[in-house]
Amino acid sequence: LALKAEGVDGPTMQALVDRLGIELVFTAHPTESKRRTLLTKLRRLGELLRDRAHPELARDPAVFDPESVEREIASLWLTDRSRVARPEVADEARTGLWYFDTTLYATIPQLQADLEHALAEHFPGVKPPVRWLTFGTWMGGDRDGNPNVTAAVTAEVLLLHRRLAIEKMRFAARELARSLTVSDRRDVVAEALRFRRNGKPFRYHEDLHLSKHLEELSKRYPHEPYRLLLGVLRERLAQAVGEVRDGKVLAAETVVGSCFDRATLTETFAAIRDSLSAGRGVLLTGGELRTAIHQLEVFGLHTARLDLRQHSSHHETAVAELLDRDDYPKLPEAQKCAVLREALAGAKPRRAAEIARFSAHTRNVLDPLVLAARAAAKFGADALGLYVISMTDGVSDLLEVELLMKLAGTSLPIAPLFETLDDLQRAPEILRAYFELPGRKRPAHQHVMLGYSDSNKDCGYLTANWALYEAQDAIAALGATAGVRLTLFHGRGGS
């Protein structure tokens, strides 16, 4: 409404929404370490108070029990605030996923619907953006200062993310099957559901043998093709849950390409939507179906992209061993870059047996990258996000990670993290030198992280914030001059 009042026209608005992209990243922090038990009790208490404030919306008459709130408070007071055992990294990740499970999966489709309604009212003809709000997380991927974040822990967290996403889609398929009971005797739907899945012709009838339950459904509801198709989808999703149950799917010896893929869901939902739109059920393309499509667009089968972070000094030590050069860490910056560029020119992925011969420290640096390659191959590229380099102070820090990724057989977007006052002041020149490395194309898109916490410790709050402002201004100007699209982000979070 405000943009409309300011005279923004349709084409300008379309350009704005086409560029819209927000990614919110969950990080672990000691001040946010509430037990999930307490979070659940607080949520239940909040729901009781809300229902009492709006009794006309309350669904459960039990909320009007005079002692319901008091009982909830008493239960909260009598529950331990802290865990008996120190929380592990996977516990932190489960707490982060609690918010997705209880809030975000339901809220984000509503936010998308609100945006679509607002555009339709004030800017008719403007196509709403898709997947403009996404999520990332550092819990299970942040190795800087936390030796407990091993490759095995990262694998466990990736499986937790995938399992939640699959279970949410499985629930959505169940609810859709209960509502899309359209009969092929009342509308033409069967032919429209003969679509191509993964490039091959697909007919849901051919999969009704997957379980006795599906066979029973086909006998009981022979004229309800949407219900049967969604039943097949639920069975496939149940099998996908089994894929991640024991953790072996990310083991090195597991065959690549056996995992349930997002395209199957996307194509199934699209076929149902298109079939309904072509017949008498166009109204049914809203509601639960639209919600499921939006959930899939935002959360995929990974819930949130997992970022990896490691301190630059660990990369330097690992590279010295990989190159068999004890003198590498003491080389001048220009010579380091020359050595790294030469190594990159001939670098090839190392076999598992070769990596196993290196020291524990070097394996600790390489193993997460090897896992990232495996996860991308089996779960899709969206399972992983950025690779953040803590305490970046030179171009060599970025080239070291490029080399490590090449040896591990993976490729993630690299984000240098500039933290100290000196690094913030030098950040534009470091990036300029990186963009202008001879014999290479400039990156089309570069992520840059700016450190708030460490810069405050280094030079104080006011000086740090002024340095951050100047760094952002200079880096933005560099991006415009160099023709590199920049995403600047920081770790100044809140609850």
PDB file of C-alpha atoms in Angstrom, residues 321-475:
ATOM      1  CA  GLU A 321      50.437 -30.955   5.071  1.00  0.00           C
ATOM      2  CA  LEU A 322      48.559 -31.582   1.826  1.00  0.00           C
ATOM      3  CA  LEU A 323      51.270 -29.752  -0.138  1.00  0.00           C
ATOM      4  CA  ASP A 324      54.016 -31.335   1.985  1.00  0.00           C
ATOM      5  CA  ARG A 325      55.473 -27.887   2.659  1.00  0.00           C
ATOM      6  CA  ASP A 326      56.345 -27.124   6.265  1.00  0.00           C
ATOM      7  CA  ASP A 327      57.414 -23.638   5.199  1.00  0.00           C
ATOM      8  CA  TYR A 328      54.019 -22.745   3.731  1.00  0.00           C
ATOM      9  CA  PRO A 329      52.558 -20.918   6.792  1.00  0.00           C
ATOM     10  CA  LYS A 330      55.617 -18.615   6.928  1.00  0.00           C
ATOM     11  CA  LEU A 331      55.530 -17.614   3.258  1.00  0.00           C
ATOM     12  CA  PRO A 332      54.664 -14.003   2.320  1.00  0.00           C
ATOM     13  CA  GLU A 333      51.065 -13.517   1.150  1.00  0.00           C
ATOM     14  CA  ALA A 334      51.981 -13.086  -2.522  1.00  0.00           C
ATOM     15  CA  GLN A 335      54.051 -16.270  -2.517  1.00  0.00           C
ATOM     16  CA  LYS A 336      51.270 -18.197  -0.745  1.00  0.00           C
ATOM     17  CA  CYS A 337      48.827 -17.173  -3.464  1.00  0.00           C
ATOM     18  CA  ALA A 338      51.275 -18.260  -6.184  1.00  0.00           C
ATOM     19  CA  VAL A 339      51.742 -21.673  -4.553  1.00  0.00           C
ATOM     20  CA  LEU A 340      47.995 -22.119  -4.149  1.00  0.00           C
ATOM     21  CA  ARG A 341      47.171 -21.119  -7.721  1.00  0.00           C
ATOM     22  CA  GLU A 342      49.710 -23.624  -9.018  1.00  0.00           C
ATOM     23  CA  ALA A 343      48.261 -26.344  -6.762  1.00  0.00           C
ATOM     24  CA  LEU A 344      44.706 -25.513  -7.858  1.00  0.00           C
ATOM     25  CA  ALA A 345      45.639 -25.899 -11.517  1.00  0.00           C
ATOM     26  CA  GLY A 346      46.424 -29.582 -11.050  1.00  0.00           C
ATOM     27  CA  ALA A 347      44.239 -30.498  -8.081  1.00  0.00           C
ATOM     28  CA  LYS A 348      41.924 -33.521  -8.339  1.00  0.00           C
ATOM     29  CA  PRO A 349      39.581 -35.133  -5.790  1.00  0.00           C
ATOM     30  CA  ARG A 350      41.447 -37.447  -3.400  1.00  0.00           C
ATOM     31  CA  ARG A 351      40.250 -40.972  -2.739  1.00  0.00           C
ATOM     32  CA  ALA A 352      39.113 -41.930   0.754  1.00  0.00           C
ATOM     33  CA  ALA A 353      42.199 -44.123   1.233  1.00  0.00           C
ATOM     34  CA  GLU A 354      44.472 -41.167   0.450  1.00  0.00           C
ATOM     35  CA  ILE A 355      42.666 -38.842   2.876  1.00  0.00           C
ATOM     36  CA  ALA A 356      42.854 -41.487   5.607  1.00  0.00           C
ATOM     37  CA  ARG A 357      46.677 -41.273   5.537  1.00  0.00           C
ATOM     38  CA  PHE A 358      46.757 -37.641   6.628  1.00  0.00           C
ATOM     39  CA  SER A 359      46.885 -36.406  10.225  1.00  0.00           C
ATOM     40  CA  ALA A 360      43.752 -36.153  12.375  1.00  0.00           C
ATOM     41  CA  HIS A 361      43.873 -32.360  12.078  1.00  0.00           C
ATOM     42  CA  THR A 362      43.877 -32.397   8.273  1.00  0.00           C
ATOM     43  CA  ARG A 363      41.159 -35.046   8.145  1.00  0.00           C
ATOM     44  CA  ASN A 364      39.079 -32.887  10.497  1.00  0.00           C
ATOM     45  CA  VAL A 365      39.274 -30.114   7.887  1.00  0.00           C
ATOM     46  CA  LEU A 366      38.710 -32.332   4.842  1.00  0.00           C
ATOM     47  CA  ASP A 367      36.075 -34.736   6.191  1.00  0.00           C
ATOM     48  CA  PRO A 368      33.237 -32.143   6.385  1.00  0.00           C
ATOM     49  CA  LEU A 369      33.917 -31.175   2.769  1.00  0.00           C
ATOM     50  CA  VAL A 370      33.893 -34.817   1.658  1.00  0.00           C
ATOM     51  CA  LEU A 371      30.601 -35.192   3.535  1.00  0.00           C
ATOM     52  CA  ALA A 372      29.268 -32.080   1.785  1.00  0.00           C
ATOM     53  CA  ALA A 373      29.974 -33.681  -1.594  1.00  0.00           C
ATOM     54  CA  ARG A 374      28.214 -36.857  -0.507  1.00  0.00           C
ATOM     55  CA  ALA A 375      25.205 -34.985   0.912  1.00  0.00           C
ATOM     56  CA  ALA A 376      24.830 -32.892  -2.254  1.00  0.00           C
ATOM     57  CA  ALA A 377      24.910 -36.037  -4.407  1.00  0.00           C
ATOM     58  CA  LYS A 378      22.336 -37.874  -2.301  1.00  0.00           C
ATOM     59  CA  PHE A 379      20.100 -35.103  -0.910  1.00  0.00           C
ATOM     60  CA  GLY A 380      20.594 -32.295  -3.432  1.00  0.00           C
ATOM     61  CA  ALA A 381      22.654 -29.114  -3.384  1.00  0.00           C
ATOM     62  CA  ASP A 382      20.150 -27.266  -1.179  1.00  0.00           C
ATOM     63  CA  ALA A 383      21.092 -29.385   1.847  1.00  0.00           C
ATOM     64  CA  LEU A 384      24.259 -27.281   2.248  1.00  0.00           C
ATOM     65  CA  GLY A 385      24.683 -23.519   2.275  1.00  0.00           C
ATOM     66  CA  LEU A 386      27.843 -21.437   2.531  1.00  0.00           C
ATOM     67  CA  TYR A 387      31.359 -22.179   3.686  1.00  0.00           C
ATOM     68  CA  VAL A 388      32.386 -19.361   6.031  1.00  0.00           C
ATOM     69  CA  ILE A 389      36.069 -18.625   6.685  1.00  0.00           C
ATOM     70  CA  SER A 390      36.625 -17.134  10.142  1.00  0.00           C
ATOM     71  CA  MET A 391      39.398 -14.548  10.580  1.00  0.00           C
ATOM     72  CA  THR A 392      39.960 -13.975   6.870  1.00  0.00           C
ATOM     73  CA  ASP A 393      42.908 -11.609   6.424  1.00  0.00           C
ATOM     74  CA  GLY A 394      44.132 -12.308   2.889  1.00  0.00           C
ATOM     75  CA  VAL A 395      43.347 -13.729  -0.546  1.00  0.00           C
ATOM     76  CA  SER A 396      45.251 -16.889   0.385  1.00  0.00           C
ATOM     77  CA  ASP A 397      42.548 -17.732   2.932  1.00  0.00           C
ATOM     78  CA  LEU A 398      39.991 -17.997   0.118  1.00  0.00           C
ATOM     79  CA  LEU A 399      42.306 -19.889  -2.218  1.00  0.00           C
ATOM     80  CA  GLU A 400      43.105 -22.409   0.534  1.00  0.00           C
ATOM     81  CA  VAL A 401      39.418 -23.267   0.830  1.00  0.00           C
ATOM     82  CA  GLU A 402      39.096 -23.505  -2.959  1.00  0.00           C
ATOM     83  CA  LEU A 403      41.952 -26.037  -2.943  1.00  0.00           C
ATOM     84  CA  LEU A 404      40.482 -28.021  -0.042  1.00  0.00           C
ATOM     85  CA  MET A 405      37.114 -28.186  -1.789  1.00  0.00           C
ATOM     86  CA  LYS A 406      38.703 -29.357  -5.024  1.00  0.00           C
ATOM     87  CA  LEU A 407      40.566 -32.124  -3.200  1.00  0.00           C
ATOM     88  CA  ALA A 408      37.343 -33.151  -1.433  1.00  0.00           C
ATOM     89  CA  GLY A 409      35.296 -33.109  -4.640  1.00  0.00           C
ATOM     90  CA  THR A 410      32.816 -30.442  -3.603  1.00  0.00           C
ATOM     91  CA  SER A 411      31.999 -26.821  -4.372  1.00  0.00           C
ATOM     92  CA  LEU A 412      30.190 -24.540  -1.933  1.00  0.00           C
ATOM     93  CA  PRO A 413      29.836 -20.753  -2.086  1.00  0.00           C
ATOM     94  CA  ILE A 414      32.709 -19.298  -0.037  1.00  0.00           C
ATOM     95  CA  ALA A 415      32.079 -16.424   2.376  1.00  0.00           C
ATOM     96  CA  PRO A 416      35.099 -14.665   3.897  1.00  0.00           C
ATOM     97  CA  LEU A 417      34.453 -13.396   7.427  1.00  0.00           C
ATOM     98  CA  PHE A 418      36.252 -10.140   8.258  1.00  0.00           C
ATOM     99  CA  GLU A 419      36.344  -9.647  12.021  1.00  0.00           C
ATOM    100  CA  THR A 420      39.141  -7.503  13.454  1.00  0.00           C
ATOM    101  CA  LEU A 421      39.413  -3.743  12.910  1.00  0.00           C
ATOM    102  CA  ASP A 422      42.410  -4.215  10.617  1.00  0.00           C
ATOM    103  CA  ASP A 423      40.654  -6.910   8.574  1.00  0.00           C
ATOM    104  CA  LEU A 424      37.527  -4.772   8.216  1.00  0.00           C
ATOM    105  CA  GLN A 425      39.587  -1.849   6.955  1.00  0.00           C
ATOM    106  CA  ARG A 426      41.459  -4.086   4.499  1.00  0.00           C
ATOM    107  CA  ALA A 427      38.402  -6.087   3.395  1.00  0.00           C
ATOM    108  CA  PRO A 428      37.673  -4.067   0.201  1.00  0.00           C
ATOM    109  CA  GLU A 429      41.260  -4.440  -1.016  1.00  0.00           C
ATOM    110  CA  ILE A 430      41.349  -8.155  -0.201  1.00  0.00           C
ATOM    111  CA  LEU A 431      38.152  -8.685  -2.186  1.00  0.00           C
ATOM    112  CA  ARG A 432      39.415  -6.522  -5.051  1.00  0.00           C
ATOM    113  CA  ALA A 433      42.588  -8.605  -5.274  1.00  0.00           C
ATOM    114  CA  TYR A 434      40.513 -11.798  -5.186  1.00  0.00           C
ATOM    115  CA  PHE A 435      38.213 -10.566  -7.960  1.00  0.00           C
ATOM    116  CA  GLU A 436      41.193  -9.530 -10.121  1.00  0.00           C
ATOM    117  CA  LEU A 437      43.270 -12.702  -9.885  1.00  0.00           C
ATOM    118  CA  PRO A 438      44.766 -13.201 -13.359  1.00  0.00           C
ATOM    119  CA  GLY A 439      43.459 -15.987 -15.547  1.00  0.00           C
ATOM    120  CA  ARG A 440      40.138 -16.276 -13.713  1.00  0.00           C
ATOM    121  CA  LYS A 441      36.629 -14.984 -14.241  1.00  0.00           C
ATOM    122  CA  ARG A 442      35.237 -12.717 -11.574  1.00  0.00           C
ATOM    123  CA  PRO A 443      32.546 -14.394  -9.473  1.00  0.00           C
ATOM    124  CA  ALA A 444      29.017 -13.462 -10.462  1.00  0.00           C
ATOM    125  CA  HIS A 445      27.938 -13.443  -6.814  1.00  0.00           C
ATOM    126  CA  GLN A 446      30.040 -13.130  -3.670  1.00  0.00           C
ATOM    127  CA  HIS A 447      28.905 -13.573  -0.065  1.00  0.00           C
ATOM    128  CA  VAL A 448      30.752 -11.546   2.569  1.00  0.00           C
ATOM    129  CA  MET A 449      30.308 -11.811   6.323  1.00  0.00           C
ATOM    130  CA  LEU A 450      31.232  -8.984   8.692  1.00  0.00           C
ATOM    131  CA  GLY A 451      32.042  -9.756  12.309  1.00  0.00           C
ATOM    132  CA  TYR A 452      30.262  -7.766  14.999  1.00  0.00           C
ATOM    133  CA  SER A 453      31.299  -9.696  18.082  1.00  0.00           C
ATOM    134  CA  ASP A 454      35.054  -9.942  17.478  1.00  0.00           C
ATOM    135  CA  SER A 455      35.340  -6.401  16.152  1.00  0.00           C
ATOM    136  CA  ASN A 456      33.693  -5.101  19.336  1.00  0.00           C
ATOM    137  CA  LYS A 457      36.209  -7.055  21.419  1.00  0.00           C
ATOM    138  CA  ASP A 458      39.050  -5.790  19.249  1.00  0.00           C
ATOM    139  CA  CYS A 459      38.425  -2.045  19.284  1.00  0.00           C
ATOM    140  CA  GLY A 460      35.235  -1.245  21.205  1.00  0.00           C
ATOM    141  CA  TYR A 461      31.613  -0.794  20.286  1.00  0.00           C
ATOM    142  CA  LEU A 462      31.659   2.655  18.643  1.00  0.00           C
ATOM    143  CA  THR A 463      34.884   2.173  16.678  1.00  0.00           C
ATOM    144  CA  ALA A 464      33.770  -1.268  15.526  1.00  0.00           C
ATOM    145  CA  ASN A 465      30.388  -0.082  14.307  1.00  0.00           C
ATOM    146  CA  TRP A 466      31.943   2.812  12.404  1.00  0.00           C
ATOM    147  CA  ALA A 467      34.457   0.421  10.833  1.00  0.00           C
ATOM    148  CA  LEU A 468      31.613  -1.926   9.896  1.00  0.00           C
ATOM    149  CA  TYR A 469      29.700   0.907   8.273  1.00  0.00           C
ATOM    150  CA  GLU A 470      32.724   2.034   6.270  1.00  0.00           C
ATOM    151  CA  ALA A 471      33.558  -1.535   5.239  1.00  0.00           C
ATOM    152  CA  GLN A 472      30.027  -2.186   3.999  1.00  0.00           C
ATOM    153  CA  ASP A 473      30.010   1.083   2.054  1.00  0.00           C
ATOM    154  CA  ALA A 474      33.367   0.373   0.416  1.00  0.00           C
ATOM    155  CA  ILE A 475      32.561  -3.270  -0.360  1.00  0.00           C
TER     156      ILE A 475
END
